[in-house]
Structures are given as C-alpha cells and as structure tokens.
GROMACS .gro file of C-alpha atoms in nm:
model
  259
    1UNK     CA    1  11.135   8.021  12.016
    2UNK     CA    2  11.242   8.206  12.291
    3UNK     CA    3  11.362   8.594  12.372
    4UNK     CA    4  11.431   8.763  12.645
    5UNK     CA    5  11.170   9.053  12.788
    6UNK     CA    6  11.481   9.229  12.924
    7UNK     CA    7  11.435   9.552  12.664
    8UNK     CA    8  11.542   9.968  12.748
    9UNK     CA    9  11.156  10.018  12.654
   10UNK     CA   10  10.837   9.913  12.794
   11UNK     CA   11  10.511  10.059  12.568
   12UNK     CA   12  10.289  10.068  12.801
   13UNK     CA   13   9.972  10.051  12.614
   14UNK     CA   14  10.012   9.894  12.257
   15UNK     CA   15   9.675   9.853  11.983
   16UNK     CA   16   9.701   9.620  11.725
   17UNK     CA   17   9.498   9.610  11.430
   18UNK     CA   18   9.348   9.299  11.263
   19UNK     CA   19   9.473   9.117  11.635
   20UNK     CA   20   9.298   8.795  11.536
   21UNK     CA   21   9.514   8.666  11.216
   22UNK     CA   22   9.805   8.518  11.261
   23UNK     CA   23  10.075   8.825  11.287
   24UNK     CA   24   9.834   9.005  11.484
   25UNK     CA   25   9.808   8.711  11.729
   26UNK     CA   26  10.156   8.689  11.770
   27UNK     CA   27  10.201   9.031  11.833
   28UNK     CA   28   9.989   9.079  12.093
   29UNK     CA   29  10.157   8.745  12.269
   30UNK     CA   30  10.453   8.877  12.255
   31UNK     CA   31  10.363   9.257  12.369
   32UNK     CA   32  10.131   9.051  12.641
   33UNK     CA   33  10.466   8.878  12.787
   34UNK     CA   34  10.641   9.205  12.835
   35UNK     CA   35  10.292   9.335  13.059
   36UNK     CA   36  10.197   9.603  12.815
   37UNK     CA   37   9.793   9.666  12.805
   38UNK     CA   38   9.660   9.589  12.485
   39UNK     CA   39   9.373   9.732  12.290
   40UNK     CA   40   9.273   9.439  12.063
   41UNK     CA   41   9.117   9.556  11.704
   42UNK     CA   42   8.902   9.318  11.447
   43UNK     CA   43   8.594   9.221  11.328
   44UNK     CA   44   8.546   8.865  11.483
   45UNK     CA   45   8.402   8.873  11.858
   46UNK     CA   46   8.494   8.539  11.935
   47UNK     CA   47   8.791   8.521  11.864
   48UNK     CA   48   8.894   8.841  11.997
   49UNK     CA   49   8.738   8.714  12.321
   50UNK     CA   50   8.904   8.412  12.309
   51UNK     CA   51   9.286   8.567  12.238
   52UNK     CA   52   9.184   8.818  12.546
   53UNK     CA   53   9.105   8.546  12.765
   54UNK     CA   54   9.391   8.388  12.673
   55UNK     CA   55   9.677   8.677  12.754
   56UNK     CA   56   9.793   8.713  13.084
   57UNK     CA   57   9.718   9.118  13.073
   58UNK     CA   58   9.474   9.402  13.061
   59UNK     CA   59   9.302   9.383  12.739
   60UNK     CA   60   8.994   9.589  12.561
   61UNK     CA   61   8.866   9.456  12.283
   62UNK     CA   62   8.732   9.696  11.940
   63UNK     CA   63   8.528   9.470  11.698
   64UNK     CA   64   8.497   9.700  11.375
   65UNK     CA   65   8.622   9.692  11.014
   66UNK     CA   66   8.912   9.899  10.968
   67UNK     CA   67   8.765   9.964  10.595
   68UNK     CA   68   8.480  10.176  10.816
   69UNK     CA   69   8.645  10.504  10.877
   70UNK     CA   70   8.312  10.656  11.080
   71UNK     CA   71   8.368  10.342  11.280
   72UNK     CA   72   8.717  10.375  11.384
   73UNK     CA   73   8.686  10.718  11.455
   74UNK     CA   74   8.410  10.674  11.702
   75UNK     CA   75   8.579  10.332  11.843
   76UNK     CA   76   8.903  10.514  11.905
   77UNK     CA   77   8.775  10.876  12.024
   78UNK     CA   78   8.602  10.639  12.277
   79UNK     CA   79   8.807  10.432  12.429
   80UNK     CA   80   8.779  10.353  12.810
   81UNK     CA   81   9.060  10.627  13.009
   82UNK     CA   82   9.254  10.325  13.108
   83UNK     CA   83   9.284  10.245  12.719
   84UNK     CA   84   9.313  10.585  12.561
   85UNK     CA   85   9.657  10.706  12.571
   86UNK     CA   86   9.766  10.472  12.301
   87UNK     CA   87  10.114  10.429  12.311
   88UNK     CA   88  10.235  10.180  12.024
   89UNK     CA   89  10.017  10.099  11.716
   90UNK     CA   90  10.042   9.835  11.512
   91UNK     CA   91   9.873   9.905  11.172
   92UNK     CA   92   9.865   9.538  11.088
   93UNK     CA   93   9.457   9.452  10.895
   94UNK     CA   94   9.556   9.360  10.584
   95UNK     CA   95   9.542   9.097  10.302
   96UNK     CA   96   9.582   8.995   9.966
   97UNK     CA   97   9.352   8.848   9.768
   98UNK     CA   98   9.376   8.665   9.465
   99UNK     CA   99   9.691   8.586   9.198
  100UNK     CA  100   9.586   8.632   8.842
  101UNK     CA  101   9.724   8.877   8.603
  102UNK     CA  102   9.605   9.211   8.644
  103UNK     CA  103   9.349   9.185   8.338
  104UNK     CA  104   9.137   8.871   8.480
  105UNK     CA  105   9.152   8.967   8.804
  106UNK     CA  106   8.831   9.066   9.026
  107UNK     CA  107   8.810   9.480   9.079
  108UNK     CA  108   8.610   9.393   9.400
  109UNK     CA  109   8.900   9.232   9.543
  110UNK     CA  110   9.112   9.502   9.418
  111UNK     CA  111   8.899   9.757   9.604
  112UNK     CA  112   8.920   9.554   9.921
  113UNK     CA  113   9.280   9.552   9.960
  114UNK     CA  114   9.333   9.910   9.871
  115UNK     CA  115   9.056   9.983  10.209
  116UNK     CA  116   9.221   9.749  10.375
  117UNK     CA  117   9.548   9.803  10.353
  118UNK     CA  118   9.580  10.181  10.298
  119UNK     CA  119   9.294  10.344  10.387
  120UNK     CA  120   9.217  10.148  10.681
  121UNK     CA  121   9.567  10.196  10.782
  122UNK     CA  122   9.573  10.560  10.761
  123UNK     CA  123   9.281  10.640  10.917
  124UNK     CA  124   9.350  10.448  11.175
  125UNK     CA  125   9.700  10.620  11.225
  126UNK     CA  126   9.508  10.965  11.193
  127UNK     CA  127   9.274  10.907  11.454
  128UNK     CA  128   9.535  10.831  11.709
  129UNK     CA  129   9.815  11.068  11.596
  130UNK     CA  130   9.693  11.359  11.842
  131UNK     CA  131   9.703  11.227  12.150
  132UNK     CA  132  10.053  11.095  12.067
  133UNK     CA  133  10.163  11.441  11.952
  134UNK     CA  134   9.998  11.584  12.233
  135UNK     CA  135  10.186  11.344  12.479
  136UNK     CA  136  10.500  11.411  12.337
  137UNK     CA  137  10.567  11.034  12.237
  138UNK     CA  138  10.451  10.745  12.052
  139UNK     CA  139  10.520  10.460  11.795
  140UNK     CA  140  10.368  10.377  11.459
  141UNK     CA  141  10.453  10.019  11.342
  142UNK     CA  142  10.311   9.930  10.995
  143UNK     CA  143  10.313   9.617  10.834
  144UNK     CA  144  10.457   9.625  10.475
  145UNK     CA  145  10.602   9.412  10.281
  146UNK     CA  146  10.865   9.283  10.053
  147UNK     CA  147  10.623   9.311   9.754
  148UNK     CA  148  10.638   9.693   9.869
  149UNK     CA  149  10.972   9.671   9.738
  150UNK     CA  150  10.991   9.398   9.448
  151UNK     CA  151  10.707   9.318   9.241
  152UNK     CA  152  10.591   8.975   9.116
  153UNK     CA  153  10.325   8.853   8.833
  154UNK     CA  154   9.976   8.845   9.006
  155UNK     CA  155  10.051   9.099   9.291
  156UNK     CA  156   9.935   9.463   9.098
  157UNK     CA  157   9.720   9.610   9.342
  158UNK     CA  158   9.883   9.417   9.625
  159UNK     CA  159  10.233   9.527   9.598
  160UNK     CA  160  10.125   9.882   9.506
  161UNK     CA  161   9.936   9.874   9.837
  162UNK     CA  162  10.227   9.786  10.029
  163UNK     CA  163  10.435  10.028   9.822
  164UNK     CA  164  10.187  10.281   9.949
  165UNK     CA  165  10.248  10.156  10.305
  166UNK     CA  166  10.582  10.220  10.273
  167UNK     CA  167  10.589  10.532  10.089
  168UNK     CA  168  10.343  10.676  10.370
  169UNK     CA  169  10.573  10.544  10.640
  170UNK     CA  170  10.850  10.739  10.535
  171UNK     CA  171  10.640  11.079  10.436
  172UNK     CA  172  10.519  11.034  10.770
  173UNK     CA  173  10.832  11.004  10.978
  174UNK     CA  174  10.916  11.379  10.860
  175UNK     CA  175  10.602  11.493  10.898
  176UNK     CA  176  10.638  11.366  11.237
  177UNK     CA  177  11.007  11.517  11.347
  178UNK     CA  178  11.007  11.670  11.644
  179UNK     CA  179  10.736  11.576  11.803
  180UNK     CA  180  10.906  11.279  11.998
  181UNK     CA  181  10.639  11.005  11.784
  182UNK     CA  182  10.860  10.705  11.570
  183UNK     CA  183  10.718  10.511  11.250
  184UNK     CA  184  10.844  10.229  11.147
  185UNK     CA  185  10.771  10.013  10.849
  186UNK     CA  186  10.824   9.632  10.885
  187UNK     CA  187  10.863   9.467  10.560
  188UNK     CA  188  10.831   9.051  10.555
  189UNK     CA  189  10.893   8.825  10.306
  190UNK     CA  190  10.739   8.521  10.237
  191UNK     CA  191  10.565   8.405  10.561
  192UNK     CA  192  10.358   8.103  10.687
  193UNK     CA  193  10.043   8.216  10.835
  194UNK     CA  194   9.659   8.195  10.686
  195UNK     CA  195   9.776   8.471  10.441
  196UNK     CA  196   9.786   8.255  10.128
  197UNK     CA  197   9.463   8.075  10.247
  198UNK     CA  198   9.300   8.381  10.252
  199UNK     CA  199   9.392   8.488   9.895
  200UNK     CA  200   9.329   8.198   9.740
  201UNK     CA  201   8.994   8.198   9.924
  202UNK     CA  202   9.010   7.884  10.146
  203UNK     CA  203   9.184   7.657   9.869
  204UNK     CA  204   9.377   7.464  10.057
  205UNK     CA  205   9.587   7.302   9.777
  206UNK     CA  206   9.667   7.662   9.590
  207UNK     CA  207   9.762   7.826   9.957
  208UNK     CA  208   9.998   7.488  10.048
  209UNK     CA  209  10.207   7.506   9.732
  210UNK     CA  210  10.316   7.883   9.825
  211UNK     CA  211  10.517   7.715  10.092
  212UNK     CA  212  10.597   7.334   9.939
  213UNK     CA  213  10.930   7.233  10.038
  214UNK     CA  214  11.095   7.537  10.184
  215UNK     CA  215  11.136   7.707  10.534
  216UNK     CA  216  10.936   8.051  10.531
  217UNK     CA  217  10.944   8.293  10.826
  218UNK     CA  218  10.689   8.213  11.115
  219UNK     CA  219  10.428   8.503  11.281
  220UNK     CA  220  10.659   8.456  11.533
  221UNK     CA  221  11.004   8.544  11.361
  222UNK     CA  222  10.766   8.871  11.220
  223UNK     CA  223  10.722   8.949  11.639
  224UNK     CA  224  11.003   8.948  11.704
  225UNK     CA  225  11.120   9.253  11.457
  226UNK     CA  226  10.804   9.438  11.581
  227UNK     CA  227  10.890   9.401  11.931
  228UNK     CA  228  11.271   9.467  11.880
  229UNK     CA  229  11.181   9.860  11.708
  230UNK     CA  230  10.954   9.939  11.992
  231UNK     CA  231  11.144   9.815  12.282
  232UNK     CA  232  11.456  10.013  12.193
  233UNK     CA  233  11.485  10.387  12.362
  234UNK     CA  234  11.251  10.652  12.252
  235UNK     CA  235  11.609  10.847  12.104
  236UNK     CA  236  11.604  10.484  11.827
  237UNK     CA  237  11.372  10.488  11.562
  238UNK     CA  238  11.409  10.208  11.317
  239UNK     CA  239  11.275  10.375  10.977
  240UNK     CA  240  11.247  10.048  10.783
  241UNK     CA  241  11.341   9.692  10.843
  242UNK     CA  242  11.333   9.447  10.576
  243UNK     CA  243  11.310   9.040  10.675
  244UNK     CA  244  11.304   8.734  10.432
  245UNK     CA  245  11.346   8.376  10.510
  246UNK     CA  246  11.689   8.232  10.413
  247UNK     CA  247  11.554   8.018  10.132
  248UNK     CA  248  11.407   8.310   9.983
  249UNK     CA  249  11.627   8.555   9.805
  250UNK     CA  250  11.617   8.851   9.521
  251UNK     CA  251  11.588   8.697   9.104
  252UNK     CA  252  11.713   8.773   8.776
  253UNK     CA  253  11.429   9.017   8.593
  254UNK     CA  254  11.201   8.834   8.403
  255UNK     CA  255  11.267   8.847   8.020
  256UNK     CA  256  10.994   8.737   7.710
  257UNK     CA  257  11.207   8.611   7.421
  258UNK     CA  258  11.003   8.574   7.095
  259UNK     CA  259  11.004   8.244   6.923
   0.00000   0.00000   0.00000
C-alpha cells in the first residue's frame, strides 16, 4: 500500500515505544519516509539495530523496558541534543497475554500488562511532557484499542488496560489545553501482527485461528491512522479514532439461558 508524504505537518523528531513489534515497525517506516528523526525505544538490541540500519533517516536507539520507570527517566532526561526535543510520541509497548476466564488466569501475566500497558505508558508520557509544554507544542499518540471500548470473554485485565489508555487520553487532553501539546488515542480492532502469538505464548495453532478465514487490518493500515493525526496542522487534534477491519463488526450481548 501506498500514500502520499504530501501532509500540512512534518514532526520533526518522532519516539516510538516498543519500535521493534510489528505496529511499532511500521510506524517508524512510515514516519522514516516522511524524513522525521526517530528515537527508537525497546528492549531487543538487535533488532533495534537492524530496523535503524534499515530506515533511510537519523535514528537513536533506547534499549530499556518501559515497565522500568528509573530507566526511562534516565534514558529520556539523556538523550543526545540532536534527539531531545521530542516532538511526536508514540506510546505503543504493549501486549496481551493469555485468554482464559478471569478465575484461571495467571496474576503474573495480569501484572505484566497492567506495567506494560499503563504504567509504562504514562511514565513514559510524563517524562517527556515538559519539554513539550515548555516548547509550546507536541503530540501524544497512544495505542488503545477496541477492547478499550467493548469487552470480550478472556480479555479482563486486557481490555481494562486499554480502557485505562483511553480514559487517560482523554483526562489528559484537558489537562493539556492550552499549552499547544495534542493526544490522541488510536483504537484498532482486530489486527494481524505477532500480537496473538505473543499471548498465546508462541502457539502457533491458538494465535492462527484468531485470524482463520477473514481479512484483519495490517500494521500498515494501523500507520496509516497514526501518521494521518500527526501530519494534520498543529490547530487539528484528533481526540480518538476508532478502526476495525470490515469483516469485523459490533454483536448482540451475550445471554446464559438456563436449561
């Protein structure tokens, strides 16, 4: 797929978090196309080497676990001057992990994707909120999610941690009037990337039947909203923007009839 890099806004400097999955690989393609310099966040080396060799712009790298909040504070507060005036972040770590009802699930997975996904992602957005303030302009971009929105059997702690993300989003949008910095929550549906491979823990079978016979949205499609908010004029924020594949649509409530 192809889109045109004619846009009203340029970020010059755009950090993406977890840069090495399949969203965040995407994004930083497509933010690499426009010329924007990109600080590149996760915890593998190699392959945060590899995606920076790869991208035809200026790129630092940050290998660090957004669960460790000492870490990113001392990552970002120390970021080369060519790479500190963060322009555009993309609060994008994040996973689920597991499907089973709430009551057999695993608490250490539950704890995982509540650091992951929330407190990784606001500390994150707290260490760089500052020097956007103090610049008079800026972009948060978080990655939601449908389940934010509509919950399903097996998700619990996942969709209440992207009901968090959204819910944050929003509180911080008027926290933020005024001061020239947007947020914007982006909200996929069901999406093919290693997500479902990494919540069913590398089972290959479990992660291929999420997507059996149907035509889910692509990292790329995902991009492609992310780019569209921060490319449009500083006066534009886009509060929330919700995306689904067309084969995937809203259901009746479930309903238990005795026997």
């Amino acid at each position: 797929m192809s889109y045109s890099n004619n846009v009203p806004h340029k970020p010059e400097l755009v950090m993406i978090t977890g840069a090495t999955g399949g969203f965040g690989s995407a994004f930083a393609r497509r933010f690499a196309a426009l010329g924007s310099k990109l600080v590149l966040v996760g915890r593998r080396t190699e392959k945060l080497n590899a995606l920076r060799d790869e991208l035809k712009t200026e790129v630092h790298t940050v290998e660090l676990d957004i669960r460790d909040r000492k870490a990113i504070d001392q990552a970002f507060g120390s970021l080369p001057t060519e790479f500190a005036a963060v322009e555009t972040l993309v609060n994008n770590a994040g996973l689920a992990l597991g499907a089973d009802p709430a009551q057999k699930s695993d608490p250490d997975d539950w704890e995982t994707m509540i650091d992951t996904n929330d407190k990784g992602l606001v500390f994150a957005t707290r260490a760089l909120l500052p020097g956007m303030i103090e610049r008079g302009r800026g972009h948060v971009i978080n990655i939601g999610s449908t389940a934010g929105s509509y919950p399903y059997p097996g998700g619990h702690v996942y969709c209440a941690s992207k009901a968090f993300v959204k819910q944050f989003s929003l509180a911080l949008r008027a926290d933020l009037q005024g001061t020239g910095v947007r947020v914007t929550n982006v909200e996929p549906g069901m999406c093919e990337t290693d997500f479902s491979l990494v919540r069913f823990k590398g089972d290959t079978e479990k992660a291929g039947k999420v997507y059996a016979n149907t035509t889910p949205l692509t990292a790329d499609d995902v991009a492609e909203a992310v780019f569209w908010a921060a490319t449009l004029p500083p006066h534009f924020n886009v509060n929330r923007v919700e995306i689904m594949p067309t084969t995937q649509a809203f259901g009746p409530l479930a309903i238990h009839r005795s026997q």
